[in-house]
Amino acid sequence: MTRIFLAGYGGVGRAFHDLVVAEAASLRSKPQVVAIARRAGVRSDPEGIAPGAFDDAAPAADTALQFAKDGAYDVLVELTPTDLDTGGAALDHVRAALARGKHVVTANKGPVVVAYRELMDLARANGARFRFEGTVAGAVPVLNTHDRCLTGNPVTRVDGILNGTSNFILTRMMDEGLDFDAALEEAQALGYAEADPTNDVDGYDAAAKIVILANHVLGLDIGMKDVACTGIRSVSAGAIRLARTQGYAIRLIGSVDAETGRARVAPRLVPRTSSLNVTGPLNVVRYRTKHAGPLTFVGRGAGGMETATAVLSDLASLD
Amino acid sequence: MSRVELEVELEDRPGELVHVLEEVARFGGNLESVFHERARARGDRIPVRLAFEMDRESVPRFLTALRKRARVTEVSGSTLASPAAYLVIGHLFQGGGFVAIGDAVFQAGGSLTRIQADVEHEDEPSSALFDITVPTAEVRRDVEQRIRAIAEEKGLTFLTSLEEAA
């Protein structure tokens, strides 16, 4: 049995807990959640914890960091809130676990964006694995596909739509002729956008994913400051209408090129017939490969259960 | 070999045209025609149209060299041109951005094939879609750099078209 320490119990954390219980039989390691860290503290039970069992429990004394350092577990599943500037508490949790030789699986972009090289080196030095499929494009398996299936066929360039919220907004503007503010309001009402939509509509969330793809898939060494980033706030209904009459959609595209090292996120004109022109909250990633041309992956890029499936696939890769 | 047609503006003094023809020869170009259009003189500058054949690979370096000696106002050639589209959003007409962008395309050696604009109200941001052709990737980069600089200076949003993967 693989003992899981689940740090972070929001939408993705709860979905992952449900999923790992439902699908435990399909994993060789028979994973079981033995500890859960929430804001109130850590509760643990070596016999395993059922979903919802701790919802009404009194706060515990341990902090997530303390348990990461000395608790009894095999894999840290790190799903606390994202901090793209510092990596946040998650970075400390990941460091503590890897330093002990514990595997880490995360959907939290913060530590991967801020300290990719350090954490990969730390994992290697301690015989642990560090996996983060859920950080990019939700349920779409772009990192594991690269790691497992593209040996000997290097990816030379990545283009994609990596933020479902901004893509939903642009789609509504295009389909209904809404202006940006009205489409944002609708996205917020439907739960696609947060009250503070900055990370989504100004391109920072997509830029973080470009950093992860650049470093992990293209072997570059870049950070957030290296991504030229333009969001979608200035895209007007008139501009979308004009583009549409000429056979284009406007999409927020993240791109990084291995040869030039140039990384950017910006609204671009995308031919409506292009495989990159996906609609609604979908994500799309296109790898340009050295020996086989383009490979394109499309799917749901956000959502608790969708992201949880990526976390579970990382867990399965540790088997 | 590629057939190239271009227009340069030359100062009205002896020897200017010779410099241009020297560059064509230096890059292995085979001249077909020279058309000296004194009737279309712009101030003391005279447009001259050239047509020649040149090895496709040599064209970008030739254009770079030529621009150091003359103002290239147009480049076209059926085997060379590749299309690109740019969308610019903002107060395009009040601040002179619209005209500056058109000029920048010509100055870099691209050709405008179509411009369409969406203007709702003069106080609201408008948008314009520029369809252009460029003879080389180098010219395309130059066009984009020039438009990007104009957009930054005038507070406009500049969108490029995504190239399809080869």
Short mmCIF file of C-alpha atoms in Angstrom, two decimals, chain A residues 37-300:
data_model
loop_
_atom_site.label_atom_id
_atom_site.label_comp_id
_atom_site.label_asym_id
_atom_site.label_seq_id
_atom_site.Cartn_x
_atom_site.Cartn_y
_atom_site.Cartn_z
CA ALA A 37 -3.59 18.94 5.66
CA ARG A 38 -6.12 21.74 5.68
CA ARG A 39 -5.78 25.33 6.92
CA ALA A 40 -6.84 24.15 10.39
CA GLY A 41 -4.05 21.60 10.60
CA VAL A 42 -3.24 17.99 9.75
CA ARG A 43 -5.37 14.96 10.61
CA SER A 44 -3.96 11.53 10.05
CA ASP A 45 -5.00 7.92 10.37
CA PRO A 46 -2.62 5.11 9.38
CA GLU A 47 -5.64 2.92 8.55
CA GLY A 48 -6.76 5.37 5.84
CA ILE A 49 -9.21 8.25 5.69
CA ALA A 50 -12.56 8.15 3.87
CA PRO A 51 -13.65 11.21 1.89
CA GLY A 52 -15.44 13.71 4.12
CA ALA A 53 -14.49 11.88 7.33
CA PHE A 54 -12.55 14.84 8.74
CA ASP A 55 -14.86 17.60 7.61
CA ASP A 56 -16.17 18.29 11.11
CA ALA A 57 -13.08 17.25 13.04
CA ALA A 58 -11.47 19.65 15.53
CA PRO A 59 -8.27 21.42 14.41
CA ALA A 60 -5.09 19.40 14.87
CA ALA A 61 -1.76 20.56 16.22
CA ASP A 62 0.56 19.58 13.34
CA THR A 63 1.20 21.93 10.45
CA ALA A 64 1.49 20.64 6.91
CA LEU A 65 5.21 21.48 6.92
CA GLN A 66 5.78 19.61 10.16
CA PHE A 67 4.01 16.52 8.84
CA ALA A 68 5.90 16.77 5.53
CA LYS A 69 9.13 16.68 7.56
CA ASP A 70 8.38 13.90 10.02
CA GLY A 71 5.00 12.30 9.28
CA ALA A 72 4.57 8.68 8.14
CA TYR A 73 3.75 8.65 4.40
CA ASP A 74 5.19 7.55 1.04
CA VAL A 75 3.93 10.20 -1.39
CA LEU A 76 3.11 13.87 -0.84
CA VAL A 77 0.22 15.03 -3.03
CA GLU A 78 0.59 18.82 -2.87
CA LEU A 79 -2.62 20.69 -3.79
CA THR A 80 -2.49 23.86 -1.66
CA PRO A 81 -3.28 27.26 -3.27
CA THR A 82 -0.87 28.51 -5.95
CA ASP A 83 1.63 31.33 -5.40
CA LEU A 84 3.47 32.09 -8.65
CA ASP A 85 5.75 34.70 -7.07
CA THR A 86 7.36 32.75 -4.25
CA GLY A 87 6.07 29.20 -4.61
CA GLY A 88 4.28 29.74 -1.29
CA ALA A 89 4.00 27.20 1.51
CA ALA A 90 3.83 24.50 -1.16
CA LEU A 91 7.49 25.03 -2.03
CA ASP A 92 8.48 24.30 1.58
CA HIS A 93 6.26 21.21 1.67
CA VAL A 94 7.77 19.87 -1.55
CA ARG A 95 11.35 20.55 -0.43
CA ALA A 96 10.75 18.84 2.93
CA ALA A 97 9.27 15.73 1.31
CA LEU A 98 11.90 15.37 -1.43
CA ALA A 99 14.72 15.88 1.09
CA ARG A 100 13.40 12.77 2.89
CA GLY A 101 13.27 10.81 -0.36
CA LYS A 102 9.46 10.92 -0.51
CA HIS A 103 7.89 11.15 -3.96
CA VAL A 104 5.92 14.32 -4.69
CA VAL A 105 2.96 14.72 -7.05
CA THR A 106 1.47 18.18 -7.48
CA ALA A 107 -0.98 20.24 -9.51
CA ASN A 108 0.38 23.41 -7.90
CA LYS A 109 2.27 25.54 -10.42
CA GLY A 110 4.03 27.66 -7.78
CA PRO A 111 6.90 25.35 -6.79
CA VAL A 112 7.44 24.13 -10.37
CA VAL A 113 7.60 27.66 -11.81
CA VAL A 114 9.80 29.09 -9.05
CA ALA A 115 12.21 26.21 -8.41
CA TYR A 116 12.04 23.60 -11.21
CA ARG A 117 15.79 22.86 -11.44
CA GLU A 118 16.32 22.86 -7.69
CA LEU A 119 13.44 20.46 -7.06
CA MET A 120 14.38 18.08 -9.89
CA ASP A 121 17.96 17.99 -8.56
CA LEU A 122 16.74 17.48 -5.00
CA ALA A 123 14.50 14.61 -6.10
CA ARG A 124 17.33 12.97 -8.04
CA ALA A 125 19.79 13.34 -5.15
CA ASN A 126 17.37 11.63 -2.77
CA GLY A 127 16.07 8.91 -5.06
CA ALA A 128 12.59 10.43 -5.20
CA ARG A 129 10.33 11.39 -8.13
CA PHE A 130 8.75 14.81 -8.67
CA ARG A 131 5.71 14.77 -10.99
CA PHE A 132 3.39 17.64 -11.97
CA GLU A 133 1.16 16.66 -14.91
CA GLY A 134 -1.78 18.51 -13.33
CA THR A 135 -0.01 21.88 -13.51
CA VAL A 136 -0.47 22.19 -17.30
CA ALA A 137 -3.73 21.84 -19.24
CA GLY A 138 -5.68 20.01 -16.52
CA ALA A 139 -6.76 16.58 -17.69
CA VAL A 140 -4.76 16.71 -20.94
CA PRO A 141 -1.70 14.44 -20.57
CA VAL A 142 0.95 16.63 -22.17
CA LEU A 143 3.86 16.12 -19.77
CA ASN A 144 3.55 12.37 -19.30
CA THR A 145 3.05 11.92 -23.05
CA HIS A 146 6.29 13.81 -23.58
CA ASP A 147 8.16 11.84 -20.91
CA ARG A 148 6.95 8.41 -21.95
CA CYS A 149 6.32 8.62 -25.68
CA LEU A 150 8.63 11.19 -27.25
CA THR A 151 12.08 9.84 -26.45
CA GLY A 152 14.26 10.41 -29.52
CA ASN A 153 11.77 12.83 -31.07
CA PRO A 154 12.52 16.15 -29.40
CA VAL A 155 9.89 18.85 -29.14
CA THR A 156 11.22 22.02 -30.76
CA ARG A 157 8.31 24.36 -30.16
CA VAL A 158 5.11 24.53 -28.12
CA ASP A 159 2.00 26.59 -28.92
CA GLY A 160 -1.24 26.36 -27.06
CA ILE A 161 -4.30 27.70 -25.35
CA LEU A 162 -3.46 27.12 -21.71
CA ASN A 163 -6.10 29.10 -19.85
CA GLY A 164 -9.71 27.97 -20.06
CA THR A 165 -11.14 31.09 -18.45
CA SER A 166 -9.77 33.52 -21.02
CA ASN A 167 -10.71 31.13 -23.82
CA PHE A 168 -14.27 30.94 -22.50
CA ILE A 169 -14.44 34.76 -22.42
CA LEU A 170 -13.08 35.12 -25.99
CA THR A 171 -15.48 32.42 -27.20
CA ARG A 172 -18.49 34.20 -25.69
CA MET A 173 -17.34 37.50 -27.18
CA MET A 174 -17.09 35.84 -30.58
CA ASP A 175 -20.31 33.82 -30.44
CA GLU A 176 -22.58 36.39 -28.80
CA GLY A 177 -20.91 39.71 -29.65
CA LEU A 178 -20.46 40.45 -25.92
CA ASP A 179 -17.89 42.99 -24.85
CA PHE A 180 -15.08 41.92 -22.51
CA ASP A 181 -16.72 43.09 -19.27
CA ALA A 182 -20.01 41.30 -19.99
CA ALA A 183 -18.22 38.07 -20.95
CA LEU A 184 -16.06 38.24 -17.80
CA GLU A 185 -19.15 38.74 -15.65
CA GLU A 186 -20.74 35.68 -17.23
CA ALA A 187 -17.57 33.62 -16.66
CA GLN A 188 -17.59 34.66 -13.00
CA ALA A 189 -21.28 33.79 -12.60
CA LEU A 190 -20.62 30.33 -14.07
CA GLY A 191 -17.60 29.75 -11.81
CA TYR A 192 -15.03 29.78 -14.63
CA ALA A 193 -13.41 33.00 -13.40
CA GLU A 194 -12.46 34.06 -9.93
CA ALA A 195 -13.49 37.34 -8.27
CA ASP A 196 -10.00 38.64 -9.05
CA PRO A 197 -9.49 37.44 -12.64
CA THR A 198 -6.01 38.95 -13.03
CA ASN A 199 -4.06 35.70 -13.35
CA ASP A 200 -6.42 34.41 -16.03
CA VAL A 201 -7.19 37.44 -18.20
CA ASP A 202 -3.78 39.13 -17.97
CA GLY A 203 -2.05 35.96 -19.10
CA TYR A 204 -0.02 35.11 -15.98
CA ASP A 205 -1.59 31.68 -15.51
CA ALA A 206 -0.82 30.79 -19.14
CA ALA A 207 2.69 32.24 -18.74
CA ALA A 208 3.31 29.97 -15.74
CA LYS A 209 2.36 26.95 -17.86
CA ILE A 210 4.65 28.13 -20.65
CA VAL A 211 7.50 28.32 -18.10
CA ILE A 212 6.81 24.73 -17.03
CA LEU A 213 6.64 23.48 -20.63
CA ALA A 214 9.79 25.43 -21.58
CA ASN A 215 11.83 23.99 -18.74
CA HIS A 216 10.50 20.44 -18.68
CA VAL A 217 9.69 19.72 -22.34
CA LEU A 218 12.15 21.99 -24.21
CA GLY A 219 14.97 21.82 -21.66
CA LEU A 220 15.26 25.61 -21.34
CA ASP A 221 15.91 27.44 -18.09
CA ILE A 222 13.43 30.32 -17.85
CA GLY A 223 11.21 31.99 -15.26
CA MET A 224 8.08 34.15 -15.31
CA LYS A 225 10.13 37.29 -16.04
CA ASP A 226 11.29 35.75 -19.34
CA VAL A 227 7.76 35.43 -20.77
CA ALA A 228 6.52 38.48 -22.70
CA CYS A 229 2.94 38.60 -21.50
CA THR A 230 -0.10 40.43 -22.90
CA GLY A 231 -3.61 39.65 -21.70
CA ILE A 232 -7.02 39.95 -23.32
CA ARG A 233 -8.49 43.02 -21.57
CA SER A 234 -7.90 45.26 -24.59
CA VAL A 235 -9.48 42.85 -27.09
CA SER A 236 -12.68 44.61 -28.15
CA ALA A 237 -15.91 43.18 -29.53
CA GLY A 238 -15.21 45.12 -32.74
CA ALA A 239 -11.78 43.52 -33.13
CA ILE A 240 -13.25 40.06 -32.72
CA ARG A 241 -15.97 40.87 -35.25
CA LEU A 242 -13.40 42.15 -37.74
CA ALA A 243 -11.16 39.10 -37.29
CA ARG A 244 -14.13 36.79 -37.71
CA THR A 245 -15.16 38.29 -41.04
CA GLN A 246 -11.67 37.48 -42.33
CA GLY A 247 -11.68 33.86 -41.17
CA TYR A 248 -9.83 34.33 -37.88
CA ALA A 249 -10.60 33.80 -34.22
CA ILE A 250 -8.74 35.72 -31.52
CA ARG A 251 -7.23 33.36 -28.94
CA LEU A 252 -4.82 33.83 -26.06
CA ILE A 253 -1.85 31.80 -27.27
CA GLY A 254 1.18 30.76 -25.25
CA SER A 255 4.28 29.93 -27.28
CA VAL A 256 7.86 28.95 -26.64
CA ASP A 257 10.53 28.03 -29.15
CA ALA A 258 13.54 25.88 -28.26
CA GLU A 259 15.81 27.41 -30.88
CA THR A 260 15.22 31.09 -30.13
CA GLY A 261 14.34 30.60 -26.47
CA ARG A 262 11.60 33.16 -27.01
CA ALA A 263 8.54 32.72 -24.80
CA ARG A 264 5.36 34.73 -24.93
CA VAL A 265 1.66 34.84 -24.14
CA ALA A 266 -0.48 37.15 -26.26
CA PRO A 267 -3.81 37.35 -28.05
CA ARG A 268 -3.21 36.16 -31.62
CA LEU A 269 -5.14 35.78 -34.85
CA VAL A 270 -5.79 32.06 -35.28
CA PRO A 271 -7.29 30.76 -38.54
CA ARG A 272 -10.73 29.40 -37.67
CA THR A 273 -9.83 26.14 -39.41
CA SER A 274 -6.69 25.67 -37.28
CA SER A 275 -6.47 22.76 -34.85
CA LEU A 276 -5.53 25.38 -32.24
CA ASN A 277 -8.91 27.08 -32.57
CA VAL A 278 -10.68 25.28 -29.71
CA THR A 279 -13.69 26.88 -28.06
CA GLY A 280 -15.18 27.40 -24.60
CA PRO A 281 -13.11 26.39 -21.59
CA LEU A 282 -11.06 23.83 -23.56
CA ASN A 283 -7.27 23.80 -23.63
CA VAL A 284 -5.06 22.77 -26.54
CA VAL A 285 -1.33 22.08 -26.71
CA ARG A 286 0.58 21.62 -29.95
CA TYR A 287 4.09 20.21 -29.89
CA ARG A 288 6.22 20.71 -32.98
CA THR A 289 8.49 17.68 -33.04
CA LYS A 290 11.81 17.23 -34.80
CA HIS A 291 10.97 14.01 -36.64
CA ALA A 292 7.19 13.81 -36.82
CA GLY A 293 5.85 17.33 -37.29
CA PRO A 294 3.04 18.63 -35.14
CA LEU A 295 1.21 16.68 -32.43
CA THR A 296 -1.91 18.30 -31.00
CA PHE A 297 -3.66 17.52 -27.71
CA VAL A 298 -7.09 18.90 -26.78
CA GLY A 299 -9.19 18.56 -23.64
CA ARG A 300 -10.53 20.06 -20.47
#
